mmCIF file of C-alpha atoms and ligand atoms in Angstrom:
data_model
loop_
_atom_site.group_PDB
_atom_site.id
_atom_site.type_symbol
_atom_site.label_atom_id
_atom_site.label_comp_id
_atom_site.label_asym_id
_atom_site.label_seq_id
_atom_site.Cartn_x
_atom_site.Cartn_y
_atom_site.Cartn_z
ATOM 1 C CA MET A 16 -3.088 0.816 -29.468
ATOM 2 C CA LYS A 17 0.448 0.172 -30.806
ATOM 3 C CA PHE A 18 3.109 -1.573 -28.369
ATOM 4 C CA THR A 19 6.594 -1.272 -29.220
ATOM 5 C CA VAL A 20 9.041 -3.274 -26.906
ATOM 6 C CA LEU A 21 12.575 -2.735 -26.948
ATOM 7 C CA THR A 22 14.533 -5.598 -25.648
ATOM 8 C CA ILE A 23 17.577 -7.751 -26.206
ATOM 9 C CA PHE A 24 14.998 -10.794 -25.648
ATOM 10 C CA PRO A 25 12.604 -10.405 -28.272
ATOM 11 C CA GLU A 26 11.717 -14.048 -28.425
ATOM 12 C CA MET A 27 10.368 -13.795 -24.713
ATOM 13 C CA PHE A 28 7.326 -12.138 -26.353
ATOM 14 C CA SER A 29 6.217 -14.971 -28.653
ATOM 15 C CA ALA A 30 4.091 -16.705 -26.045
ATOM 16 C CA LEU A 31 2.274 -13.518 -25.393
ATOM 17 C CA LEU A 32 1.847 -12.714 -29.028
ATOM 18 C CA ARG A 33 0.246 -16.195 -30.068
ATOM 19 C CA GLY A 34 -2.031 -17.236 -27.367
ATOM 20 C CA GLY A 35 -4.995 -15.915 -25.278
ATOM 21 C CA ILE A 36 -6.829 -12.380 -25.229
ATOM 22 C CA VAL A 37 -3.742 -10.459 -26.515
ATOM 23 C CA GLY A 38 -3.244 -12.760 -29.407
ATOM 24 C CA ARG A 39 -6.705 -12.656 -30.605
ATOM 25 C CA ALA A 40 -6.553 -8.576 -29.987
ATOM 26 C CA ILE A 41 -3.666 -8.764 -32.463
ATOM 27 C CA GLU A 42 -5.367 -10.968 -34.859
ATOM 28 C CA HIS A 43 -8.165 -8.530 -34.893
ATOM 29 C CA GLN A 44 -6.099 -5.600 -35.157
ATOM 30 C CA HIS A 45 -7.384 -3.992 -31.806
ATOM 31 C CA ILE A 46 -3.728 -3.870 -30.844
ATOM 32 C CA SER A 47 -0.196 -4.501 -32.271
ATOM 33 C CA VAL A 48 2.953 -5.719 -30.382
ATOM 34 C CA GLU A 49 6.194 -5.134 -32.176
ATOM 35 C CA PRO A 50 9.413 -6.586 -30.301
ATOM 36 C CA ILE A 51 12.530 -4.894 -31.430
ATOM 37 C CA ASN A 52 15.902 -6.137 -30.577
ATOM 38 C CA ILE A 53 18.178 -3.795 -29.291
ATOM 39 C CA ARG A 54 21.119 -5.318 -30.452
ATOM 40 C CA ASP A 55 20.379 -4.465 -33.975
ATOM 41 C CA PHE A 56 21.464 -1.048 -33.110
ATOM 42 C CA ALA A 57 24.665 -2.002 -31.858
ATOM 43 C CA LYS A 58 27.545 -0.955 -34.197
ATOM 44 C CA ASP A 59 30.491 -3.109 -33.569
ATOM 45 C CA ARG A 60 30.871 -6.809 -34.795
ATOM 46 C CA HIS A 61 29.960 -8.450 -31.580
ATOM 47 C CA ARG A 62 26.732 -6.390 -31.387
ATOM 48 C CA THR A 63 27.759 -5.322 -27.967
ATOM 49 C CA VAL A 64 24.958 -4.016 -25.658
ATOM 50 C CA ASP A 65 26.706 -3.866 -22.310
ATOM 51 C CA ASP A 66 29.843 -2.419 -20.576
ATOM 52 C CA ARG A 67 31.619 -2.455 -17.200
ATOM 53 C CA PRO A 68 30.379 0.326 -14.934
ATOM 54 C CA TYR A 69 32.472 3.418 -14.454
ATOM 55 C CA GLY A 70 33.738 3.802 -11.079
ATOM 56 C CA GLY A 71 33.836 -0.225 -10.813
ATOM 57 C CA GLY A 72 31.224 -2.504 -9.077
ATOM 58 C CA CYS A 73 30.014 -5.845 -10.342
ATOM 59 C CA GLY A 74 27.746 -6.439 -13.125
ATOM 60 C CA MET A 75 27.312 -4.748 -16.519
ATOM 61 C CA VAL A 76 25.299 -1.741 -17.592
ATOM 62 C CA MET A 77 23.381 -1.376 -20.823
ATOM 63 C CA LYS A 78 25.464 1.267 -23.058
ATOM 64 C CA PRO A 79 23.746 4.127 -24.047
ATOM 65 C CA GLU A 80 24.044 4.168 -27.951
ATOM 66 C CA PRO A 81 22.318 0.931 -29.191
ATOM 67 C CA MET A 82 19.265 1.953 -26.797
ATOM 68 C CA ALA A 83 19.132 5.428 -27.609
ATOM 69 C CA GLU A 84 19.305 4.339 -31.176
ATOM 70 C CA ALA A 85 16.373 1.958 -30.502
ATOM 71 C CA ILE A 86 14.359 4.339 -28.957
ATOM 72 C CA ARG A 87 14.659 7.150 -31.719
ATOM 73 C CA HIS A 88 13.713 4.491 -33.991
ATOM 74 C CA ALA A 89 10.732 3.428 -32.219
ATOM 75 C CA ARG A 90 9.815 7.160 -31.480
ATOM 76 C CA LYS A 91 10.151 7.981 -35.317
ATOM 77 C CA LYS A 92 7.747 5.124 -36.400
ATOM 78 C CA ASP A 93 5.149 6.442 -33.555
ATOM 79 C CA PRO A 94 5.953 9.834 -32.553
ATOM 80 C CA GLU A 95 2.656 9.877 -30.469
ATOM 81 C CA ALA A 96 3.615 7.056 -28.363
ATOM 82 C CA CYS A 97 4.588 7.562 -24.770
ATOM 83 C CA THR A 98 8.189 6.073 -24.155
ATOM 84 C CA LEU A 99 8.135 3.960 -20.816
ATOM 85 C CA LEU A 100 11.241 2.261 -19.035
ATOM 86 C CA LEU A 101 10.580 -0.596 -17.108
ATOM 87 C CA THR A 102 12.254 -0.497 -13.637
ATOM 88 C CA PRO A 103 11.732 -1.232 -10.076
ATOM 89 C CA GLN A 104 12.478 2.411 -9.490
ATOM 90 C CA GLY A 105 9.320 3.480 -11.372
ATOM 91 C CA GLN A 106 6.196 4.466 -10.611
ATOM 92 C CA LEU A 107 3.958 1.598 -9.174
ATOM 93 C CA PHE A 108 1.734 0.022 -11.715
ATOM 94 C CA ASN A 109 -1.990 -0.396 -11.056
ATOM 95 C CA GLN A 110 -5.415 -0.371 -12.673
ATOM 96 C CA ARG A 111 -5.576 3.760 -12.753
ATOM 97 C CA VAL A 112 -2.195 3.705 -14.424
ATOM 98 C CA ALA A 113 -3.350 0.835 -16.925
ATOM 99 C CA GLN A 114 -6.424 3.143 -17.674
ATOM 100 C CA GLU A 115 -4.403 6.219 -17.956
ATOM 101 C CA LEU A 116 -1.980 4.441 -20.465
ATOM 102 C CA ALA A 117 -4.843 2.872 -22.307
ATOM 103 C CA GLY A 118 -5.608 6.440 -23.631
ATOM 104 C CA TYR A 119 -2.202 6.425 -25.656
ATOM 105 C CA PRO A 120 -2.305 5.615 -29.091
ATOM 106 C CA GLY A 121 1.114 3.801 -28.775
ATOM 107 C CA LEU A 122 3.418 2.726 -25.721
ATOM 108 C CA ILE A 123 7.132 2.051 -26.362
ATOM 109 C CA LEU A 124 8.133 -0.131 -23.613
ATOM 110 C CA VAL A 125 12.054 -0.113 -22.892
ATOM 111 C CA CYS A 126 13.399 -3.093 -20.923
ATOM 112 C CA GLY A 127 16.619 -2.997 -19.121
ATOM 113 C CA ARG A 128 18.689 -6.064 -18.204
ATOM 114 C CA TYR A 129 22.182 -6.343 -16.478
ATOM 115 C CA GLU A 130 22.442 -4.136 -13.533
ATOM 116 C CA GLY A 131 20.833 -1.207 -15.208
ATOM 117 C CA ILE A 132 21.078 1.288 -18.080
ATOM 118 C CA ASP A 133 23.077 4.478 -18.566
ATOM 119 C CA GLU A 134 21.520 7.138 -16.616
ATOM 120 C CA ARG A 135 21.776 9.543 -19.878
ATOM 121 C CA VAL A 136 19.226 7.169 -21.432
ATOM 122 C CA ARG A 137 17.069 7.259 -18.116
ATOM 123 C CA GLU A 138 17.270 11.101 -18.107
ATOM 124 C CA HIS A 139 16.639 12.179 -21.798
ATOM 125 C CA LEU A 140 15.026 9.546 -23.536
ATOM 126 C CA VAL A 141 12.228 8.284 -21.769
ATOM 127 C CA ASP A 142 8.794 9.884 -20.541
ATOM 128 C CA ASN A 143 8.265 7.692 -17.426
ATOM 129 C CA GLU A 144 9.386 4.916 -15.607
ATOM 130 C CA LEU A 145 7.410 2.133 -14.373
ATOM 131 C CA SER A 146 7.556 -0.686 -11.702
ATOM 132 C CA ILE A 147 5.212 -3.643 -11.475
ATOM 133 C CA GLY A 148 5.870 -4.149 -7.965
ATOM 134 C CA ASP A 149 8.489 -3.923 -5.064
ATOM 135 C CA TYR A 150 10.790 -6.829 -6.063
ATOM 136 C CA VAL A 151 13.654 -7.019 -8.369
ATOM 137 C CA LEU A 152 13.185 -9.347 -11.902
ATOM 138 C CA THR A 153 16.002 -10.190 -13.994
ATOM 139 C CA GLY A 154 15.093 -7.495 -16.629
ATOM 140 C CA GLY A 155 12.122 -5.578 -17.782
ATOM 141 C CA GLU A 156 10.607 -7.972 -20.150
ATOM 142 C CA LEU A 157 8.132 -9.645 -17.732
ATOM 143 C CA ALA A 158 7.034 -6.363 -16.645
ATOM 144 C CA ALA A 159 6.403 -5.289 -20.142
ATOM 145 C CA MET A 160 4.327 -8.269 -20.616
ATOM 146 C CA VAL A 161 2.287 -7.490 -17.646
ATOM 147 C CA VAL A 162 1.923 -3.906 -18.821
ATOM 148 C CA ILE A 163 1.088 -5.059 -22.362
ATOM 149 C CA ASP A 164 -1.904 -7.642 -20.986
ATOM 150 C CA ALA A 165 -3.529 -5.148 -18.500
ATOM 151 C CA VAL A 166 -3.570 -2.253 -20.994
ATOM 152 C CA SER A 167 -4.822 -4.427 -23.914
ATOM 153 C CA ARG A 168 -7.989 -5.619 -22.307
ATOM 154 C CA LEU A 169 -8.945 -1.860 -21.858
ATOM 155 C CA ILE A 170 -8.913 -1.283 -25.209
ATOM 156 C CA PRO A 171 -12.510 -1.391 -26.781
ATOM 157 C CA GLY A 172 -13.176 -4.646 -28.614
ATOM 158 C CA THR A 173 -10.351 -6.560 -27.120
ATOM 159 C CA LEU A 174 -12.393 -8.343 -24.776
ATOM 160 C CA GLY A 175 -15.495 -10.467 -26.081
ATOM 161 C CA SER A 176 -17.660 -8.237 -24.073
ATOM 162 C CA GLU A 177 -17.429 -4.283 -23.518
ATOM 163 C CA HIS A 178 -18.594 -4.962 -19.866
ATOM 164 C CA SER A 179 -16.394 -7.059 -18.486
ATOM 165 C CA ALA A 180 -13.382 -4.790 -18.018
ATOM 166 C CA GLN A 181 -15.744 -2.354 -16.571
ATOM 167 C CA GLU A 182 -16.992 -4.710 -13.882
ATOM 168 C CA ASP A 183 -13.858 -6.356 -12.754
ATOM 169 C CA SER A 184 -11.834 -5.791 -9.474
ATOM 170 C CA PHE A 185 -10.605 -2.175 -9.164
ATOM 171 C CA SER A 186 -12.612 -0.708 -12.075
ATOM 172 C CA THR A 187 -15.542 -0.328 -9.589
ATOM 173 C CA GLY A 188 -12.954 0.450 -7.150
ATOM 174 C CA LEU A 189 -14.255 -2.911 -5.152
ATOM 175 C CA LEU A 190 -13.161 -6.362 -5.577
ATOM 176 C CA GLU A 191 -14.954 -8.624 -7.939
ATOM 177 C CA TYR A 192 -17.864 -10.381 -6.247
ATOM 178 C CA PRO A 193 -17.783 -14.443 -6.306
ATOM 179 C CA GLN A 194 -18.796 -16.082 -9.902
ATOM 180 C CA TYR A 195 -20.323 -19.391 -10.036
ATOM 181 C CA THR A 196 -21.166 -21.713 -13.142
ATOM 182 C CA ARG A 197 -22.588 -25.072 -13.362
ATOM 183 C CA PRO A 198 -23.135 -27.630 -11.826
ATOM 184 C CA ARG A 199 -25.465 -25.997 -9.120
ATOM 185 C CA SER A 200 -24.138 -28.297 -6.298
ATOM 186 C CA PHE A 201 -20.538 -29.054 -6.092
ATOM 187 C CA GLU A 202 -18.770 -31.186 -3.541
ATOM 188 C CA GLY A 203 -21.607 -30.300 -1.047
ATOM 189 C CA THR A 204 -21.321 -26.519 -1.615
ATOM 190 C CA ASN A 205 -24.601 -24.791 -3.664
ATOM 191 C CA VAL A 206 -24.574 -21.858 -5.662
ATOM 192 C CA PRO A 207 -26.234 -18.789 -3.665
ATOM 193 C CA GLU A 208 -30.106 -19.077 -4.633
ATOM 194 C CA VAL A 209 -30.270 -15.436 -5.512
ATOM 195 C CA LEU A 210 -28.232 -16.093 -8.595
ATOM 196 C CA LEU A 211 -30.840 -18.856 -9.778
ATOM 197 C CA SER A 212 -33.645 -16.651 -8.921
ATOM 198 C CA GLY A 213 -33.927 -14.470 -12.405
ATOM 199 C CA ASP A 214 -34.535 -11.431 -10.148
ATOM 200 C CA HIS A 215 -31.821 -9.099 -12.088
ATOM 201 C CA GLY A 216 -32.330 -6.307 -9.225
ATOM 202 C CA ALA A 217 -31.709 -8.823 -6.403
ATOM 203 C CA ILE A 218 -28.883 -10.132 -8.261
ATOM 204 C CA ARG A 219 -27.054 -6.798 -8.807
ATOM 205 C CA GLN A 220 -27.789 -5.960 -5.078
ATOM 206 C CA TRP A 221 -26.386 -9.218 -4.033
ATOM 207 C CA ARG A 222 -23.116 -9.010 -6.071
ATOM 208 C CA ARG A 223 -22.714 -5.195 -4.812
ATOM 209 C CA GLN A 224 -22.891 -6.485 -1.388
ATOM 210 C CA ALA A 225 -20.526 -9.487 -1.669
ATOM 211 C CA SER A 226 -17.891 -6.907 -3.283
ATOM 212 C CA LEU A 227 -18.270 -4.842 -0.434
ATOM 213 C CA VAL A 228 -18.118 -7.626 2.094
ATOM 214 C CA ARG A 229 -14.799 -9.055 0.084
ATOM 215 C CA THR A 230 -13.506 -5.733 0.194
ATOM 216 C CA VAL A 231 -13.873 -4.911 3.659
ATOM 217 C CA LEU A 232 -12.007 -8.316 4.424
ATOM 218 C CA LYS A 233 -9.448 -8.315 1.969
ATOM 219 C CA ARG A 234 -8.455 -4.901 0.863
ATOM 220 C CA PRO A 235 -9.990 -2.421 3.346
ATOM 221 C CA ASP A 236 -7.472 0.389 2.042
ATOM 222 C CA LEU A 237 -9.535 0.247 -1.208
ATOM 223 C CA LEU A 238 -12.640 1.555 0.512
ATOM 224 C CA MET A 239 -10.932 4.638 2.139
ATOM 225 C CA ASP A 240 -11.196 7.054 -0.860
ATOM 226 C CA GLN A 241 -14.096 5.279 -2.729
ATOM 227 C CA PRO A 242 -17.431 6.815 -3.366
ATOM 228 C CA LEU A 243 -20.008 4.577 -1.529
ATOM 229 C CA THR A 244 -23.744 5.089 -2.135
ATOM 230 C CA THR A 245 -26.169 5.282 0.920
ATOM 231 C CA GLY A 246 -27.156 1.748 0.010
ATOM 232 C CA ASP A 247 -23.667 0.402 0.602
ATOM 233 C CA LEU A 248 -23.438 2.434 3.861
ATOM 234 C CA GLU A 249 -26.864 1.188 4.715
ATOM 235 C CA PHE A 250 -25.683 -2.372 4.079
ATOM 236 C CA MET A 251 -22.359 -1.986 5.969
ATOM 237 C CA LYS A 252 -24.113 -0.262 9.036
ATOM 238 C CA LYS A 253 -26.401 -3.421 9.369
ATOM 239 C CA LEU A 254 -23.430 -5.577 9.164
ATOM 240 C CA GLN A 255 -21.829 -3.539 11.810
ATOM 241 C CA GLN A 256 -24.930 -3.905 14.134
ATOM 242 C CA ASP A 257 -25.273 -7.632 13.252
ATOM 243 C CA ILE A 258 -21.573 -8.351 14.218
ATOM 244 C CA LYS A 259 -21.929 -6.067 17.493
ATOM 245 C CA THR A 260 -25.185 -8.149 18.404
ATOM 246 C CA ILE A 261 -23.358 -11.370 17.997
ATOM 247 C CA ILE A 262 -20.274 -10.085 20.036
ATOM 248 C CA GLU A 263 -22.587 -8.866 22.741
ATOM 249 C CA LYS A 264 -24.245 -12.250 22.629
ATOM 250 C CA HIS A 265 -21.141 -14.024 23.234
ATOM 251 C CA CYS A 266 -19.964 -11.670 26.180
ATOM 252 C CA GLU A 267 -22.746 -11.903 28.226
HETATM 253 N N1 LIG B 316 12.708 -4.678 -14.063
HETATM 254 C C1 LIG B 316 13.240 -5.630 -12.848
HETATM 255 N N2 LIG B 316 12.284 -5.343 -11.852
HETATM 256 C C2 LIG B 316 11.396 -4.633 -12.167
HETATM 257 C C3 LIG B 316 10.287 -4.341 -11.579
HETATM 258 N N3 LIG B 316 9.847 -4.789 -10.420
HETATM 259 N N4 LIG B 316 9.338 -3.559 -12.319
HETATM 260 C C4 LIG B 316 9.428 -3.012 -13.460
HETATM 261 N N5 LIG B 316 10.688 -3.501 -14.230
HETATM 262 C C5 LIG B 316 11.520 -4.411 -13.411
#
């Protein structure tokens, strides 16, 4: 996967490129990340990338010419890539969208700044718009990093074990089960016995059930259109029955 980032702050990406799983994925050539400075495509002596909005109002708008030139340059280098504008007005980014984007050979991430970008760039030069949440950042750079991070870990080879991305929250449609490591007892709390049992079937079942309970408590919305097995439903019915019995006992 090739990520090209169009930004007026390319240096913001250096931390992402150097460290962690993304850094290692670049080193191992599973992905590449190339920040390109939109300012390099400005034609004037001051390398201007913004201007006052027509019709008045506060703030500045990113000029269309340098952005258009930068996008065309990136597209020429990676014609198969999908061009995405990071903006709070975009489609909400989630795990499903990350999976969809991981299927492209390349992504061109266009980061806006100031009060916005010229509407003609949005209309004619991007394939889609993405938002990472219902809040307004000072620019698209942090959003682009979120997209790079979430999509990268879905690229085969990027994570140490191929299983890690398949089992994590949202990929199974459920929240992740609790994890434990040594010591067995920490500040008075023990690791659940089943995890020490070596019984892989029992561990799998415990994890699935722990995921179900967590999801019911924290994000019940995720379960509404999630396929559940008969085992899942039986477990939930038993839980429901147990809760009912407890309530009845206390109301006697
Ligand atoms: N730029 C500013 N806010 C943003 C957001 N929430 N998502 C994506 N890009 C943005």
